[in-house]
Coordinates of C-alpha atoms in Angstrom, one line a residue:
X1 CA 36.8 -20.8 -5.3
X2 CA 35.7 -17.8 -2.6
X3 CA 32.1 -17.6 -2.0
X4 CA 31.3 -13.6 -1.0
X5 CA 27.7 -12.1 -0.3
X6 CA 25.7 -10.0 -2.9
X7 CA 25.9 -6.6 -2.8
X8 CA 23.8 -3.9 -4.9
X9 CA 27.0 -3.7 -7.2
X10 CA 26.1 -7.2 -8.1
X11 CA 22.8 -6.3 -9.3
X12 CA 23.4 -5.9 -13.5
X13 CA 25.4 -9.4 -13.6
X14 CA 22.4 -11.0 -11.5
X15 CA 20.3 -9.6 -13.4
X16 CA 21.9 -10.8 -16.8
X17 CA 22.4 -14.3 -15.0
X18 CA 18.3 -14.4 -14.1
X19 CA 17.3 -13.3 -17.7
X20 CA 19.6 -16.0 -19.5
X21 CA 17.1 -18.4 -21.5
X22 CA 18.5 -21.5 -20.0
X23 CA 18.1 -20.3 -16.3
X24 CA 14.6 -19.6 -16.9
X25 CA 14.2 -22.4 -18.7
X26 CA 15.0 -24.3 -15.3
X27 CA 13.4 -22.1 -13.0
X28 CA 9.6 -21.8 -11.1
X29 CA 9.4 -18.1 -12.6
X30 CA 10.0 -18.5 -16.5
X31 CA 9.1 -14.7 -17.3
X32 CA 11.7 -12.3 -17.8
X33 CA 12.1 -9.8 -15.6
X34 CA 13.1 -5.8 -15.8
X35 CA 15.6 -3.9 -14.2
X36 CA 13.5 -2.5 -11.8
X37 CA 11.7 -5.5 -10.3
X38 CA 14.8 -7.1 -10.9
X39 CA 16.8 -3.9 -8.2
X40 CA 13.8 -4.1 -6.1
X41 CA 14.1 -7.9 -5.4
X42 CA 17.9 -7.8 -4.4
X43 CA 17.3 -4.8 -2.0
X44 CA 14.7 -7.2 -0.5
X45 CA 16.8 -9.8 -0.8
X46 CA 20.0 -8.7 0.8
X47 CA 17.8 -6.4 3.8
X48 CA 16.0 -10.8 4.5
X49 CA 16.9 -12.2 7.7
X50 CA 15.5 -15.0 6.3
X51 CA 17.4 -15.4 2.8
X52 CA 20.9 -14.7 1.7
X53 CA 22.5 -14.4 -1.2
X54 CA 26.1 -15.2 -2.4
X55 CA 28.5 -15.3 -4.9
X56 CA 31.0 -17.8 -5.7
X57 CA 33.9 -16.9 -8.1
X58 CA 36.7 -19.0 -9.7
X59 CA 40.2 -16.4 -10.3
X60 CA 38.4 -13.6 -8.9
X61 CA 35.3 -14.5 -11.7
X62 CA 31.9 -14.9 -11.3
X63 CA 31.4 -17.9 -11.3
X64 CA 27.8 -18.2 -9.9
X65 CA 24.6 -17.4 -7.3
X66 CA 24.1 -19.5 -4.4
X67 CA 20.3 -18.5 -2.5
X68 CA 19.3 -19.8 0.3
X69 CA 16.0 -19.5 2.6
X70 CA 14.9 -20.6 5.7
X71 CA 12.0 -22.9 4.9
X72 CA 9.1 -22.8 7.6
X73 CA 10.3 -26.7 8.4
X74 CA 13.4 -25.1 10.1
X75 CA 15.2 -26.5 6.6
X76 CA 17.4 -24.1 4.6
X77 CA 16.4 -24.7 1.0
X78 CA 19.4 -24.1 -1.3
X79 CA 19.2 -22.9 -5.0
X80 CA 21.9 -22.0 -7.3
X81 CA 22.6 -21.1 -10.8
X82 CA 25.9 -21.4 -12.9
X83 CA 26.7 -18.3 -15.1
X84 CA 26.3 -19.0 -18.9
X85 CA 30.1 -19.0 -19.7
X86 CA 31.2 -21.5 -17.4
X87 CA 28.1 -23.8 -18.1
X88 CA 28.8 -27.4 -19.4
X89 CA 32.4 -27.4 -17.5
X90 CA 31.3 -29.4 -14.5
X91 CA 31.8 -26.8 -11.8
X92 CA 27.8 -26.9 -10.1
X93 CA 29.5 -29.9 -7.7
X94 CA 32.6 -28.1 -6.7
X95 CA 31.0 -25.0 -6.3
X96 CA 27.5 -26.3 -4.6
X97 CA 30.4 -28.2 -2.6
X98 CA 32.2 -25.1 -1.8
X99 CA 29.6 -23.6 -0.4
X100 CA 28.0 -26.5 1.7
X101 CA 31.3 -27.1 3.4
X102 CA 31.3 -23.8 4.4
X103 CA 27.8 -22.2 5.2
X104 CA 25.6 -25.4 5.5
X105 CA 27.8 -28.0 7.7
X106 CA 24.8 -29.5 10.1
X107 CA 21.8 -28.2 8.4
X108 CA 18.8 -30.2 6.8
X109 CA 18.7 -28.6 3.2
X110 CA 15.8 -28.5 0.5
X111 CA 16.0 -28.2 -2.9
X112 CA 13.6 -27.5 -5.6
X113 CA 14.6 -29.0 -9.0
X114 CA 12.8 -29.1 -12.4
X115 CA 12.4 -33.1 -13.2
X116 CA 14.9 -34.9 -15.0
X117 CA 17.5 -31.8 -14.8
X118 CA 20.1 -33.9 -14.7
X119 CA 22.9 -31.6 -13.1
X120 CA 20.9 -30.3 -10.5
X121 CA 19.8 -33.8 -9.7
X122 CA 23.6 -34.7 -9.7
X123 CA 24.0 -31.9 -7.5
X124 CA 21.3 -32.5 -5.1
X125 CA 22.4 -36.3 -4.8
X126 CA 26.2 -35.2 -3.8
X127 CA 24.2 -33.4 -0.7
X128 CA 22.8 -36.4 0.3
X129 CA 19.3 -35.5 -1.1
X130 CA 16.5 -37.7 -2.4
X131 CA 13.9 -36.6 -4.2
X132 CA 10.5 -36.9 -1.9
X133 CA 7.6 -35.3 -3.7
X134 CA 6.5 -34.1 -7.1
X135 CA 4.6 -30.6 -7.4
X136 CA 2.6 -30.6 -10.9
X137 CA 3.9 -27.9 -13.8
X138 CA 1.5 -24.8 -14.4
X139 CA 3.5 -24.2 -17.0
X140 CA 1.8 -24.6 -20.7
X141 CA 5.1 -24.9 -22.2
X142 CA 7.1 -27.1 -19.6
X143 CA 5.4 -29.9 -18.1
X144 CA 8.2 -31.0 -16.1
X145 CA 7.2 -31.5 -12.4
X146 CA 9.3 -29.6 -9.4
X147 CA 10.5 -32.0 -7.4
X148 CA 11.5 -31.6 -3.7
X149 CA 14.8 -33.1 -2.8
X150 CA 15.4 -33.3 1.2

């Protein structure tokens, strides 16, 4: 696995990646987005000094995003997504993994993860995360919680 940052090249296959049903499913944003909000964001995005965005690829694939902010708490908070065709192969821990070794050795890391989302929970745990705090859905359709993993 090689973990590279986003560029603006990246931006149809992040875009196709933040669409897919299941990743909004799991995400704080459930709306689709459009092309242009969607460019707009990743020009943003890759100008932050406070967020960065990579990519992680298995054989020169895409494997997946990795995000990361700097929280106001001095903690990095860490979200990811797996793309749709390598999904259900149990690569989020050797990627997440990957990527930790590398970019987050000695930080205090946050995550955000929709309750009872199993592989994210899986995920958080291998980071040494526990869940601390439940934020209520405002979501009509999904009731599940957030919950903060620190």
């Amino acid at each position: 696995m090689t973990v590279r940052k986003a560029t603006v090249a990246d931006a149809a296959l992040l875009f196709e990646w933040r669409n897919d049903s299941e990743t909004r499913r799991n995400s704080r944003d459930k709306s689709p987005l459009d092309l242009d909000t969607h460019k707009e964001w990743l020009s943003r995005t890759l100008q932050s000094s406070h967020r960065a965005l990579y990519i992680v690829e298995i054989n020169e694939r895409p494997l997946g995003t990795i995000r990361t902010d700097v929280a106001r708490d001095g903690y990095i908070e860490i979200s990811y997504t797996i793309a749709p065709e390598f999904r259900g192969r149990r690569l989020s821990k050797p990627m997440v993994k990957r990527f930790a070794d590398e970019f987050l050795k000695g930080k205090k890391i946050v995550a955000h993860i929709k309750k009872d989302h199993r592989p994210s929970e899986s995920v958080a745990r291998m980071l040494g995360l526990k869940p601390v705090s439940e934020v209520p859905s405002e979501d009509p359709i999904d009731d599940r919680p957030m919950v903060e993993w620190r």
